[in-house]
Amino acid sequence: MTYFLVIVAPVIKNIHEIKANNKLSILLVKRIIKIVIDKVDHDLAWNILGSAVATAVKYGTRELIEECMTIYPYIIWYHVDGYYLILEAIIQRQEQVYNLVHQMSGHKVFVAAQLHEKGNDNALHLAAKLSPPHRLTVVTGAALQMQRELQWFEEVNKFVRPSYREALNKMGKTPRMVFIDEHKELLKEGQQWMKDTASSCTVVAALTITMAFAAMFTVPGGTQVDGKPLFLNYNTFMLFIISDATALFSSSTSTLMFLGILTSRFAEQDFLYYLPKRLMIGLLSLFMSIAATMITFSATLVLVLRDKVT
C-alpha cells in the first residue's frame, strides 16, 4: 500500500499543480484584459488583444480566446494575415478554437463565407490545404493523418454555403481539387503505410490460425480409444477448447479484414471510414486472438502439470 501511494502521490500532485496554474493563468488573463479595456482606447485594445488572440489561435489556447471574446466581442473581426479568426483556426487545424469561435460568433456564416483577397479562397479551400507540420504529426501513421485531414475537410464542409463547395479560386480549382493536389504525397504514404501494416499483421494472424487449428486436433493428454479427449471432464479442458476456438475465429476475422485492406482501391474517401474501420477491426481481432492463445497455452500447462500444480 505504501509503495502504491509513493507512485500515485506525485501524479496527483502534478495534476493539482497543473489545475492550480491553469486557474491562476485565467485570473491573470482576466486582469490584463480588464486593465486594457479600462484604458477606453479602442486602438490599444484592438492591437493588444488582437495580437494575443492571434497567437492563441495558432497554439490552440482556447481559454485566452474565450475570455477575450466574452469581454471584448468585437475581437472576432480581428485579421490574422488577412484571415478572420475562424478561418485562421481552420488553417491551423485547432479544433477547440474552431468550435469556440463557431459557437460564440453571431456572424459565423458570414465569416466562414469570406474570400481571401490574395487567392480568392473560401473556408473550404483553406480546409482542403495540407495541415501545418506541427498539427499533421499529432497522430501517428500516414493513413491516420489522411483520415484526420478528411475529417477536418468534411467538418468545414457542413456549414459553408452550398455554392462555395464548387467555387473556384484564382487557380481555377474547387475545394475538392485543392484537397487532391495538396494531399498527393500524403495519400501515397498512407497507401504504403496501410499496406505494410496489413501485410505484417496478416502474417501474424495466419500463424495464429495455424497454431489454433493444430491445437484443436492435438488436445493435451491425447485421446481415449473411442476418440474422446482424456481430460474431457475437466473444467480446465473446457477453458482450453473455448479459448482455442476464440483464437481461431478471431484470427480468421483479422485475416479477412487485412486481406480486405490489401485488395482495396485506396482512394481518398476510403481513408475516411472504410480503411480505418477495417484496420481497427483487424487489430482488435488480432489482439483478441493473441490473448486467447495465451489463455489456451496456460490451460494446457495446467492440464499437463496438474499433478505438480495441485
PDB file of C-alpha atoms in Angstrom:
ATOM      1  CA  MET A   1       0.000   0.000   0.000  1.00  0.00           C
ATOM      2  CA  THR A   2       2.823   2.377   0.876  1.00  0.00           C
ATOM      3  CA  TYR A   3       4.582   1.653  -2.407  1.00  0.00           C
ATOM      4  CA  PHE A   4       1.348   2.352  -4.284  1.00  0.00           C
ATOM      5  CA  LEU A   5       0.948   5.718  -2.536  1.00  0.00           C
ATOM      6  CA  VAL A   6       4.554   6.624  -3.329  1.00  0.00           C
ATOM      7  CA  ILE A   7       3.814   6.090  -7.027  1.00  0.00           C
ATOM      8  CA  VAL A   8       0.370   7.707  -7.106  1.00  0.00           C
ATOM      9  CA  ALA A   9       1.085  10.725  -4.874  1.00  0.00           C
ATOM     10  CA  PRO A  10       3.456  12.522  -7.317  1.00  0.00           C
ATOM     11  CA  VAL A  11       0.944  12.038 -10.124  1.00  0.00           C
ATOM     12  CA  ILE A  12      -1.870  13.537  -8.042  1.00  0.00           C
ATOM     13  CA  LYS A  13       0.416  16.379  -7.006  1.00  0.00           C
ATOM     14  CA  ASN A  14       1.296  17.143 -10.634  1.00  0.00           C
ATOM     15  CA  ILE A  15      -2.386  17.161 -11.636  1.00  0.00           C
ATOM     16  CA  HIS A  16      -3.167  19.536  -8.758  1.00  0.00           C
ATOM     17  CA  GLU A  17      -0.325  21.846  -9.774  1.00  0.00           C
ATOM     18  CA  ILE A  18      -1.460  21.887 -13.391  1.00  0.00           C
ATOM     19  CA  LYS A  19      -5.035  22.786 -12.398  1.00  0.00           C
ATOM     20  CA  ALA A  20      -3.807  25.436  -9.966  1.00  0.00           C
ATOM     21  CA  ASN A  21      -1.550  27.008 -12.607  1.00  0.00           C
ATOM     22  CA  ASN A  22      -4.410  26.961 -15.088  1.00  0.00           C
ATOM     23  CA  LYS A  23      -6.717  28.801 -12.687  1.00  0.00           C
ATOM     24  CA  LEU A  24      -4.031  31.371 -11.882  1.00  0.00           C
ATOM     25  CA  SER A  25      -3.355  31.883 -15.591  1.00  0.00           C
ATOM     26  CA  ILE A  26      -7.048  32.535 -16.248  1.00  0.00           C
ATOM     27  CA  LEU A  27      -7.169  35.056 -13.399  1.00  0.00           C
ATOM     28  CA  LEU A  28      -4.089  36.791 -14.795  1.00  0.00           C
ATOM     29  CA  VAL A  29      -5.627  36.935 -18.268  1.00  0.00           C
ATOM     30  CA  LYS A  30      -8.847  38.423 -16.898  1.00  0.00           C
ATOM     31  CA  ARG A  31      -6.856  41.048 -15.003  1.00  0.00           C
ATOM     32  CA  ILE A  32      -4.807  42.021 -18.058  1.00  0.00           C
ATOM     33  CA  ILE A  33      -7.911  42.261 -20.255  1.00  0.00           C
ATOM     34  CA  LYS A  34      -9.656  44.429 -17.660  1.00  0.00           C
ATOM     35  CA  ILE A  35      -6.642  46.780 -17.498  1.00  0.00           C
ATOM     36  CA  VAL A  36      -6.621  47.087 -21.297  1.00  0.00           C
ATOM     37  CA  ILE A  37     -10.370  47.676 -21.509  1.00  0.00           C
ATOM     38  CA  ASP A  38     -10.281  50.272 -18.697  1.00  0.00           C
ATOM     39  CA  LYS A  39      -7.953  52.399 -20.847  1.00  0.00           C
ATOM     40  CA  VAL A  40     -11.002  53.140 -23.029  1.00  0.00           C
ATOM     41  CA  ASP A  41      -8.774  53.139 -26.087  1.00  0.00           C
ATOM     42  CA  HIS A  42     -10.205  51.094 -28.950  1.00  0.00           C
ATOM     43  CA  ASP A  43      -6.975  51.022 -30.973  1.00  0.00           C
ATOM     44  CA  LEU A  44      -4.950  49.910 -27.957  1.00  0.00           C
ATOM     45  CA  ALA A  45      -7.409  47.168 -27.052  1.00  0.00           C
ATOM     46  CA  TRP A  46      -7.645  46.067 -30.683  1.00  0.00           C
ATOM     47  CA  ASN A  47      -3.882  45.765 -31.129  1.00  0.00           C
ATOM     48  CA  ILE A  48      -3.032  44.164 -27.790  1.00  0.00           C
ATOM     49  CA  LEU A  49      -5.942  41.758 -27.544  1.00  0.00           C
ATOM     50  CA  GLY A  50      -5.840  41.067 -31.266  1.00  0.00           C
ATOM     51  CA  SER A  51      -2.179  40.013 -31.262  1.00  0.00           C
ATOM     52  CA  ALA A  52      -2.795  37.900 -28.146  1.00  0.00           C
ATOM     53  CA  VAL A  53      -5.771  36.172 -29.750  1.00  0.00           C
ATOM     54  CA  ALA A  54      -3.830  35.594 -32.987  1.00  0.00           C
ATOM     55  CA  THR A  55      -1.091  33.803 -31.043  1.00  0.00           C
ATOM     56  CA  ALA A  56      -3.717  31.868 -29.064  1.00  0.00           C
ATOM     57  CA  VAL A  57      -5.357  30.658 -32.288  1.00  0.00           C
ATOM     58  CA  LYS A  58      -2.042  29.388 -33.607  1.00  0.00           C
ATOM     59  CA  TYR A  59      -1.234  27.389 -30.477  1.00  0.00           C
ATOM     60  CA  GLY A  60      -4.788  26.418 -29.551  1.00  0.00           C
ATOM     61  CA  THR A  61      -5.078  28.360 -26.286  1.00  0.00           C
ATOM     62  CA  ARG A  62      -8.851  28.179 -26.020  1.00  0.00           C
ATOM     63  CA  GLU A  63      -9.190  29.827 -22.597  1.00  0.00           C
ATOM     64  CA  LEU A  64      -7.487  33.063 -23.669  1.00  0.00           C
ATOM     65  CA  ILE A  65      -9.698  33.396 -26.748  1.00  0.00           C
ATOM     66  CA  GLU A  66     -12.833  32.703 -24.720  1.00  0.00           C
ATOM     67  CA  GLU A  67     -12.012  35.392 -22.169  1.00  0.00           C
ATOM     68  CA  CYS A  68     -11.160  37.956 -24.846  1.00  0.00           C
ATOM     69  CA  MET A  69     -14.321  37.285 -26.849  1.00  0.00           C
ATOM     70  CA  THR A  70     -16.502  37.388 -23.732  1.00  0.00           C
ATOM     71  CA  ILE A  71     -15.210  40.773 -22.560  1.00  0.00           C
ATOM     72  CA  TYR A  72     -14.471  42.286 -25.986  1.00  0.00           C
ATOM     73  CA  PRO A  73     -16.752  40.586 -28.584  1.00  0.00           C
ATOM     74  CA  TYR A  74     -15.565  42.769 -31.484  1.00  0.00           C
ATOM     75  CA  ILE A  75     -12.246  40.919 -31.445  1.00  0.00           C
ATOM     76  CA  ILE A  76     -13.977  38.305 -33.626  1.00  0.00           C
ATOM     77  CA  TRP A  77     -13.285  40.628 -36.569  1.00  0.00           C
ATOM     78  CA  TYR A  78      -9.536  40.743 -35.954  1.00  0.00           C
ATOM     79  CA  HIS A  79      -7.474  39.770 -39.006  1.00  0.00           C
ATOM     80  CA  VAL A  80      -4.537  37.370 -38.969  1.00  0.00           C
ATOM     81  CA  ASP A  81      -2.655  37.716 -42.268  1.00  0.00           C
ATOM     82  CA  GLY A  82      -5.928  38.671 -43.939  1.00  0.00           C
ATOM     83  CA  TYR A  83      -7.976  35.888 -42.340  1.00  0.00           C
ATOM     84  CA  TYR A  84     -10.657  36.142 -39.688  1.00  0.00           C
ATOM     85  CA  LEU A  85     -10.133  34.106 -36.523  1.00  0.00           C
ATOM     86  CA  ILE A  86     -12.353  31.220 -37.585  1.00  0.00           C
ATOM     87  CA  LEU A  87     -10.533  30.978 -40.902  1.00  0.00           C
ATOM     88  CA  GLU A  88      -7.157  31.063 -39.133  1.00  0.00           C
ATOM     89  CA  ALA A  89      -8.395  28.294 -36.830  1.00  0.00           C
ATOM     90  CA  ILE A  90      -9.244  26.251 -39.930  1.00  0.00           C
ATOM     91  CA  ILE A  91      -5.759  26.809 -41.360  1.00  0.00           C
ATOM     92  CA  GLN A  92      -4.038  25.921 -38.080  1.00  0.00           C
ATOM     93  CA  ARG A  93      -6.314  22.870 -37.507  1.00  0.00           C
ATOM     94  CA  GLN A  94      -7.219  23.966 -33.992  1.00  0.00           C
ATOM     95  CA  GLU A  95     -10.437  22.083 -33.280  1.00  0.00           C
ATOM     96  CA  GLN A  96     -11.181  23.610 -29.887  1.00  0.00           C
ATOM     97  CA  VAL A  97     -10.610  27.147 -31.136  1.00  0.00           C
ATOM     98  CA  TYR A  98     -12.700  26.464 -34.224  1.00  0.00           C
ATOM     99  CA  ASN A  99     -15.611  25.144 -32.130  1.00  0.00           C
ATOM    100  CA  LEU A 100     -15.367  28.049 -29.699  1.00  0.00           C
ATOM    101  CA  VAL A 101     -15.357  30.770 -32.352  1.00  0.00           C
ATOM    102  CA  HIS A 102     -18.048  28.945 -34.308  1.00  0.00           C
ATOM    103  CA  GLN A 103     -20.321  28.827 -31.245  1.00  0.00           C
ATOM    104  CA  MET A 104     -19.650  32.304 -29.849  1.00  0.00           C
ATOM    105  CA  SER A 105     -19.695  34.251 -33.088  1.00  0.00           C
ATOM    106  CA  GLY A 106     -23.073  35.596 -34.113  1.00  0.00           C
ATOM    107  CA  HIS A 107     -21.739  36.096 -37.656  1.00  0.00           C
ATOM    108  CA  LYS A 108     -20.231  32.657 -38.198  1.00  0.00           C
ATOM    109  CA  VAL A 109     -21.950  32.054 -41.553  1.00  0.00           C
ATOM    110  CA  PHE A 110     -20.784  35.386 -42.926  1.00  0.00           C
ATOM    111  CA  VAL A 111     -17.256  34.987 -41.580  1.00  0.00           C
ATOM    112  CA  ALA A 112     -16.920  31.470 -42.968  1.00  0.00           C
ATOM    113  CA  ALA A 113     -18.043  32.638 -46.387  1.00  0.00           C
ATOM    114  CA  GLN A 114     -15.393  35.318 -46.762  1.00  0.00           C
ATOM    115  CA  LEU A 115     -12.920  35.038 -49.601  1.00  0.00           C
ATOM    116  CA  HIS A 116      -9.268  35.685 -49.037  1.00  0.00           C
ATOM    117  CA  GLU A 117      -8.209  38.647 -51.143  1.00  0.00           C
ATOM    118  CA  LYS A 118      -4.999  37.050 -52.440  1.00  0.00           C
ATOM    119  CA  GLY A 119      -6.119  33.644 -53.637  1.00  0.00           C
ATOM    120  CA  ASN A 120      -9.914  34.016 -53.690  1.00  0.00           C
ATOM    121  CA  ASP A 121     -10.028  31.036 -51.312  1.00  0.00           C
ATOM    122  CA  ASN A 122     -13.100  30.391 -49.180  1.00  0.00           C
ATOM    123  CA  ALA A 123     -13.204  28.425 -45.920  1.00  0.00           C
ATOM    124  CA  LEU A 124     -13.423  25.081 -47.713  1.00  0.00           C
ATOM    125  CA  HIS A 125     -10.398  25.883 -49.876  1.00  0.00           C
ATOM    126  CA  LEU A 126      -8.440  26.587 -46.701  1.00  0.00           C
ATOM    127  CA  ALA A 127      -9.620  23.353 -45.083  1.00  0.00           C
ATOM    128  CA  ALA A 128      -8.528  21.469 -48.208  1.00  0.00           C
ATOM    129  CA  LYS A 129      -4.910  22.540 -47.840  1.00  0.00           C
ATOM    130  CA  LEU A 130      -2.353  20.373 -46.079  1.00  0.00           C
ATOM    131  CA  SER A 131      -2.100  20.869 -42.327  1.00  0.00           C
ATOM    132  CA  PRO A 132       0.927  22.635 -40.829  1.00  0.00           C
ATOM    133  CA  PRO A 133       3.639  20.092 -39.903  1.00  0.00           C
ATOM    134  CA  HIS A 134       3.180  20.580 -36.148  1.00  0.00           C
ATOM    135  CA  ARG A 135      -0.529  19.713 -36.475  1.00  0.00           C
ATOM    136  CA  LEU A 136      -0.137  16.942 -39.004  1.00  0.00           C
ATOM    137  CA  THR A 137       2.091  14.908 -36.680  1.00  0.00           C
ATOM    138  CA  VAL A 138      -0.468  14.961 -33.850  1.00  0.00           C
ATOM    139  CA  VAL A 139      -1.482  11.457 -34.956  1.00  0.00           C
ATOM    140  CA  THR A 140       0.946   8.693 -35.905  1.00  0.00           C
ATOM    141  CA  GLY A 141       0.836   6.982 -39.270  1.00  0.00           C
ATOM    142  CA  ALA A 142       0.256   8.483 -42.706  1.00  0.00           C
ATOM    143  CA  ALA A 143      -3.077   6.672 -43.127  1.00  0.00           C
ATOM    144  CA  LEU A 144      -4.480   8.079 -39.882  1.00  0.00           C
ATOM    145  CA  GLN A 145      -3.130  11.514 -40.789  1.00  0.00           C
ATOM    146  CA  MET A 146      -5.023  11.252 -44.062  1.00  0.00           C
ATOM    147  CA  GLN A 147      -8.169  10.298 -42.151  1.00  0.00           C
ATOM    148  CA  ARG A 148      -7.751  13.329 -39.907  1.00  0.00           C
ATOM    149  CA  GLU A 149      -7.387  15.616 -42.924  1.00  0.00           C
ATOM    150  CA  LEU A 150     -10.559  14.187 -44.470  1.00  0.00           C
ATOM    151  CA  GLN A 151     -12.473  14.549 -41.209  1.00  0.00           C
ATOM    152  CA  TRP A 152     -11.461  18.201 -40.961  1.00  0.00           C
ATOM    153  CA  PHE A 153     -12.457  18.864 -44.579  1.00  0.00           C
ATOM    154  CA  GLU A 154     -15.861  17.222 -44.093  1.00  0.00           C
ATOM    155  CA  GLU A 155     -16.467  19.136 -40.849  1.00  0.00           C
ATOM    156  CA  VAL A 156     -15.909  22.506 -42.530  1.00  0.00           C
ATOM    157  CA  ASN A 157     -17.963  21.310 -45.499  1.00  0.00           C
ATOM    158  CA  LYS A 158     -21.018  21.024 -43.229  1.00  0.00           C
ATOM    159  CA  PHE A 159     -21.528  24.741 -42.589  1.00  0.00           C
ATOM    160  CA  VAL A 160     -20.291  26.542 -45.730  1.00  0.00           C
ATOM    161  CA  ARG A 161     -22.749  27.700 -48.320  1.00  0.00           C
ATOM    162  CA  PRO A 162     -23.564  25.044 -50.949  1.00  0.00           C
ATOM    163  CA  SER A 163     -22.340  27.360 -53.692  1.00  0.00           C
ATOM    164  CA  TYR A 164     -18.887  27.561 -52.083  1.00  0.00           C
ATOM    165  CA  ARG A 165     -18.407  23.785 -52.324  1.00  0.00           C
ATOM    166  CA  GLU A 166     -17.906  24.084 -56.072  1.00  0.00           C
ATOM    167  CA  ALA A 167     -16.463  27.610 -56.086  1.00  0.00           C
ATOM    168  CA  LEU A 168     -13.249  28.285 -57.977  1.00  0.00           C
ATOM    169  CA  ASN A 169     -10.262  30.130 -56.568  1.00  0.00           C
ATOM    170  CA  LYS A 170      -7.838  32.199 -58.647  1.00  0.00           C
ATOM    171  CA  MET A 171      -6.126  28.985 -59.746  1.00  0.00           C
ATOM    172  CA  GLY A 172      -9.433  27.728 -61.138  1.00  0.00           C
ATOM    173  CA  LYS A 173      -9.712  24.900 -58.601  1.00  0.00           C
ATOM    174  CA  THR A 174     -12.625  23.746 -56.469  1.00  0.00           C
ATOM    175  CA  PRO A 175     -12.020  22.819 -52.814  1.00  0.00           C
ATOM    176  CA  ARG A 176     -12.047  19.114 -53.696  1.00  0.00           C
ATOM    177  CA  MET A 177      -9.431  19.669 -56.400  1.00  0.00           C
ATOM    178  CA  VAL A 178      -7.269  21.602 -53.933  1.00  0.00           C
ATOM    179  CA  PHE A 179      -7.560  18.762 -51.439  1.00  0.00           C
ATOM    180  CA  ILE A 180      -6.466  16.173 -54.014  1.00  0.00           C
ATOM    181  CA  ASP A 181      -3.490  18.259 -55.159  1.00  0.00           C
ATOM    182  CA  GLU A 182      -2.337  19.132 -51.630  1.00  0.00           C
ATOM    183  CA  HIS A 183      -2.540  15.554 -50.345  1.00  0.00           C
ATOM    184  CA  LYS A 184      -0.973  13.589 -53.205  1.00  0.00           C
ATOM    185  CA  GLU A 185       2.176  12.708 -51.282  1.00  0.00           C
ATOM    186  CA  LEU A 186       0.313  12.004 -48.046  1.00  0.00           C
ATOM    187  CA  LEU A 187      -2.038   9.711 -49.960  1.00  0.00           C
ATOM    188  CA  LYS A 188       0.903   7.720 -51.336  1.00  0.00           C
ATOM    189  CA  GLU A 189       2.476   7.486 -47.889  1.00  0.00           C
ATOM    190  CA  GLY A 190      -0.859   6.417 -46.425  1.00  0.00           C
ATOM    191  CA  GLN A 191      -1.280   3.703 -49.025  1.00  0.00           C
ATOM    192  CA  GLN A 192       2.192   2.323 -48.336  1.00  0.00           C
ATOM    193  CA  TRP A 193       1.741   2.533 -44.552  1.00  0.00           C
ATOM    194  CA  MET A 194      -1.596   0.750 -44.712  1.00  0.00           C
ATOM    195  CA  LYS A 195      -0.232  -1.984 -46.998  1.00  0.00           C
ATOM    196  CA  ASP A 196       2.836  -2.576 -44.829  1.00  0.00           C
ATOM    197  CA  THR A 197       0.762  -2.732 -41.650  1.00  0.00           C
ATOM    198  CA  ALA A 198      -1.830  -5.044 -43.193  1.00  0.00           C
ATOM    199  CA  SER A 199       0.854  -7.340 -44.636  1.00  0.00           C
ATOM    200  CA  SER A 200       2.696  -7.687 -41.322  1.00  0.00           C
ATOM    201  CA  CYS A 201      -0.489  -8.300 -39.351  1.00  0.00           C
ATOM    202  CA  THR A 202      -1.736 -10.824 -41.921  1.00  0.00           C
ATOM    203  CA  VAL A 203       1.376 -12.937 -41.358  1.00  0.00           C
ATOM    204  CA  VAL A 204       0.850 -12.905 -37.575  1.00  0.00           C
ATOM    205  CA  ALA A 205      -2.858 -13.708 -37.940  1.00  0.00           C
ATOM    206  CA  ALA A 206      -2.109 -16.583 -40.327  1.00  0.00           C
ATOM    207  CA  LEU A 207       0.395 -18.066 -37.851  1.00  0.00           C
ATOM    208  CA  THR A 208      -2.199 -17.814 -35.080  1.00  0.00           C
ATOM    209  CA  ILE A 209      -4.744 -19.615 -37.258  1.00  0.00           C
ATOM    210  CA  THR A 210      -2.255 -22.412 -37.895  1.00  0.00           C
ATOM    211  CA  MET A 211      -1.467 -22.854 -34.187  1.00  0.00           C
ATOM    212  CA  ALA A 212      -5.108 -22.689 -33.094  1.00  0.00           C
ATOM    213  CA  PHE A 213      -6.190 -25.174 -35.775  1.00  0.00           C
ATOM    214  CA  ALA A 214      -3.417 -27.616 -34.911  1.00  0.00           C
ATOM    215  CA  ALA A 215      -4.106 -27.356 -31.168  1.00  0.00           C
ATOM    216  CA  MET A 216      -7.733 -28.316 -31.704  1.00  0.00           C
ATOM    217  CA  PHE A 217      -6.744 -31.726 -33.081  1.00  0.00           C
ATOM    218  CA  THR A 218      -3.786 -32.352 -30.792  1.00  0.00           C
ATOM    219  CA  VAL A 219      -5.512 -31.807 -27.467  1.00  0.00           C
ATOM    220  CA  PRO A 220      -3.381 -32.045 -24.297  1.00  0.00           C
ATOM    221  CA  GLY A 221      -3.236 -35.538 -22.791  1.00  0.00           C
ATOM    222  CA  GLY A 222      -4.282 -37.218 -26.026  1.00  0.00           C
ATOM    223  CA  THR A 223      -7.491 -39.154 -26.626  1.00  0.00           C
ATOM    224  CA  GLN A 224      -9.011 -42.411 -25.456  1.00  0.00           C
ATOM    225  CA  VAL A 225      -9.680 -45.454 -27.640  1.00  0.00           C
ATOM    226  CA  ASP A 226     -13.123 -44.160 -28.600  1.00  0.00           C
ATOM    227  CA  GLY A 227     -11.618 -40.811 -29.642  1.00  0.00           C
ATOM    228  CA  LYS A 228     -12.782 -38.773 -26.640  1.00  0.00           C
ATOM    229  CA  PRO A 229     -10.204 -36.438 -25.094  1.00  0.00           C
ATOM    230  CA  LEU A 230      -8.630 -37.791 -21.945  1.00  0.00           C
ATOM    231  CA  PHE A 231      -9.332 -34.589 -19.978  1.00  0.00           C
ATOM    232  CA  LEU A 232     -12.845 -34.083 -21.352  1.00  0.00           C
ATOM    233  CA  ASN A 233     -14.471 -33.885 -17.906  1.00  0.00           C
ATOM    234  CA  TYR A 234     -12.046 -31.265 -16.555  1.00  0.00           C
ATOM    235  CA  ASN A 235     -13.175 -27.627 -16.358  1.00  0.00           C
ATOM    236  CA  THR A 236      -9.734 -26.513 -17.452  1.00  0.00           C
ATOM    237  CA  PHE A 237     -10.134 -28.537 -20.637  1.00  0.00           C
ATOM    238  CA  MET A 238     -13.339 -26.642 -21.463  1.00  0.00           C
ATOM    239  CA  LEU A 239     -11.400 -23.394 -20.946  1.00  0.00           C
ATOM    240  CA  PHE A 240      -8.791 -24.757 -23.376  1.00  0.00           C
ATOM    241  CA  ILE A 241     -11.438 -25.528 -26.013  1.00  0.00           C
ATOM    242  CA  ILE A 242     -13.250 -22.187 -25.694  1.00  0.00           C
ATOM    243  CA  SER A 243     -10.084 -20.079 -25.783  1.00  0.00           C
ATOM    244  CA  ASP A 244      -8.661 -22.054 -28.706  1.00  0.00           C
ATOM    245  CA  ALA A 245     -11.890 -21.657 -30.686  1.00  0.00           C
ATOM    246  CA  THR A 246     -11.884 -17.942 -29.867  1.00  0.00           C
ATOM    247  CA  ALA A 247      -8.310 -17.642 -31.093  1.00  0.00           C
ATOM    248  CA  LEU A 248      -9.173 -19.457 -34.326  1.00  0.00           C
ATOM    249  CA  PHE A 249     -12.260 -17.395 -35.151  1.00  0.00           C
ATOM    250  CA  SER A 250     -10.803 -14.022 -34.151  1.00  0.00           C
ATOM    251  CA  SER A 251      -7.579 -14.602 -36.085  1.00  0.00           C
ATOM    252  CA  SER A 252      -9.624 -15.670 -39.122  1.00  0.00           C
ATOM    253  CA  THR A 253     -11.645 -12.455 -38.840  1.00  0.00           C
ATOM    254  CA  SER A 254      -8.426 -10.463 -38.551  1.00  0.00           C
ATOM    255  CA  THR A 255      -7.005 -12.122 -41.658  1.00  0.00           C
ATOM    256  CA  LEU A 256     -10.131 -11.324 -43.667  1.00  0.00           C
ATOM    257  CA  MET A 257     -10.035  -7.673 -42.569  1.00  0.00           C
ATOM    258  CA  PHE A 258      -6.392  -7.250 -43.528  1.00  0.00           C
ATOM    259  CA  LEU A 259      -6.921  -9.007 -46.861  1.00  0.00           C
ATOM    260  CA  GLY A 260      -9.783  -6.583 -47.490  1.00  0.00           C
ATOM    261  CA  ILE A 261      -7.348  -3.715 -46.877  1.00  0.00           C
ATOM    262  CA  LEU A 262      -4.711  -5.166 -49.208  1.00  0.00           C
ATOM    263  CA  THR A 263      -7.259  -5.539 -52.024  1.00  0.00           C
ATOM    264  CA  SER A 264      -8.722  -2.055 -51.527  1.00  0.00           C
ATOM    265  CA  ARG A 265      -8.557   0.621 -54.230  1.00  0.00           C
ATOM    266  CA  PHE A 266      -7.010   3.135 -51.728  1.00  0.00           C
ATOM    267  CA  ALA A 267      -9.000   6.159 -52.927  1.00  0.00           C
ATOM    268  CA  GLU A 268      -9.033   9.341 -50.853  1.00  0.00           C
ATOM    269  CA  GLN A 269     -12.509   8.742 -49.421  1.00  0.00           C
ATOM    270  CA  ASP A 270     -11.584   5.188 -48.390  1.00  0.00           C
ATOM    271  CA  PHE A 271      -9.305   6.656 -45.723  1.00  0.00           C
ATOM    272  CA  LEU A 272     -12.260   8.390 -44.041  1.00  0.00           C
ATOM    273  CA  TYR A 273     -14.223   5.348 -42.825  1.00  0.00           C
ATOM    274  CA  TYR A 274     -13.624   2.180 -44.836  1.00  0.00           C
ATOM    275  CA  LEU A 275      -9.904   1.552 -44.325  1.00  0.00           C
ATOM    276  CA  PRO A 276      -9.595   2.788 -40.704  1.00  0.00           C
ATOM    277  CA  LYS A 277     -12.650   0.726 -39.699  1.00  0.00           C
ATOM    278  CA  ARG A 278     -11.185  -2.421 -41.205  1.00  0.00           C
ATOM    279  CA  LEU A 279      -7.832  -1.679 -39.645  1.00  0.00           C
ATOM    280  CA  MET A 280      -9.352  -1.278 -36.176  1.00  0.00           C
ATOM    281  CA  ILE A 281     -11.456  -4.460 -36.513  1.00  0.00           C
ATOM    282  CA  GLY A 282      -8.405  -6.347 -37.739  1.00  0.00           C
ATOM    283  CA  LEU A 283      -6.160  -5.120 -34.927  1.00  0.00           C
ATOM    284  CA  LEU A 284      -8.777  -5.783 -32.233  1.00  0.00           C
ATOM    285  CA  SER A 285      -9.410  -9.270 -33.616  1.00  0.00           C
ATOM    286  CA  LEU A 286      -5.680  -9.944 -33.748  1.00  0.00           C
ATOM    287  CA  PHE A 287      -5.236  -8.774 -30.155  1.00  0.00           C
ATOM    288  CA  MET A 288      -8.128 -10.985 -29.071  1.00  0.00           C
ATOM    289  CA  SER A 289      -6.653 -13.994 -30.860  1.00  0.00           C
ATOM    290  CA  ILE A 290      -3.253 -13.493 -29.230  1.00  0.00           C
ATOM    291  CA  ALA A 291      -4.864 -13.110 -25.789  1.00  0.00           C
ATOM    292  CA  ALA A 292      -6.947 -16.252 -26.379  1.00  0.00           C
ATOM    293  CA  THR A 293      -3.813 -18.098 -27.492  1.00  0.00           C
ATOM    294  CA  MET A 294      -2.099 -17.212 -24.218  1.00  0.00           C
ATOM    295  CA  ILE A 295      -5.107 -18.498 -22.271  1.00  0.00           C
ATOM    296  CA  THR A 296      -5.019 -21.696 -24.331  1.00  0.00           C
ATOM    297  CA  PHE A 297      -1.333 -22.143 -23.543  1.00  0.00           C
ATOM    298  CA  SER A 298      -1.933 -21.554 -19.818  1.00  0.00           C
ATOM    299  CA  ALA A 299      -4.814 -24.042 -19.737  1.00  0.00           C
ATOM    300  CA  THR A 300      -2.624 -26.625 -21.453  1.00  0.00           C
ATOM    301  CA  LEU A 301       0.112 -26.171 -18.852  1.00  0.00           C
ATOM    302  CA  VAL A 302      -2.408 -26.617 -16.027  1.00  0.00           C
ATOM    303  CA  LEU A 303      -3.723 -29.823 -17.603  1.00  0.00           C
ATOM    304  CA  VAL A 304      -0.326 -31.319 -18.329  1.00  0.00           C
ATOM    305  CA  LEU A 305       1.188 -30.330 -14.973  1.00  0.00           C
ATOM    306  CA  ARG A 306      -1.972 -30.785 -12.866  1.00  0.00           C
ATOM    307  CA  ASP A 307      -0.298 -33.240 -10.535  1.00  0.00           C
ATOM    308  CA  LYS A 308       2.588 -30.841  -9.883  1.00  0.00           C
ATOM    309  CA  VAL A 309       0.308 -27.838  -9.522  1.00  0.00           C
ATOM    310  CA  THR A 310      -2.103 -29.488  -7.090  1.00  0.00           C
TER     311      THR A 310
END
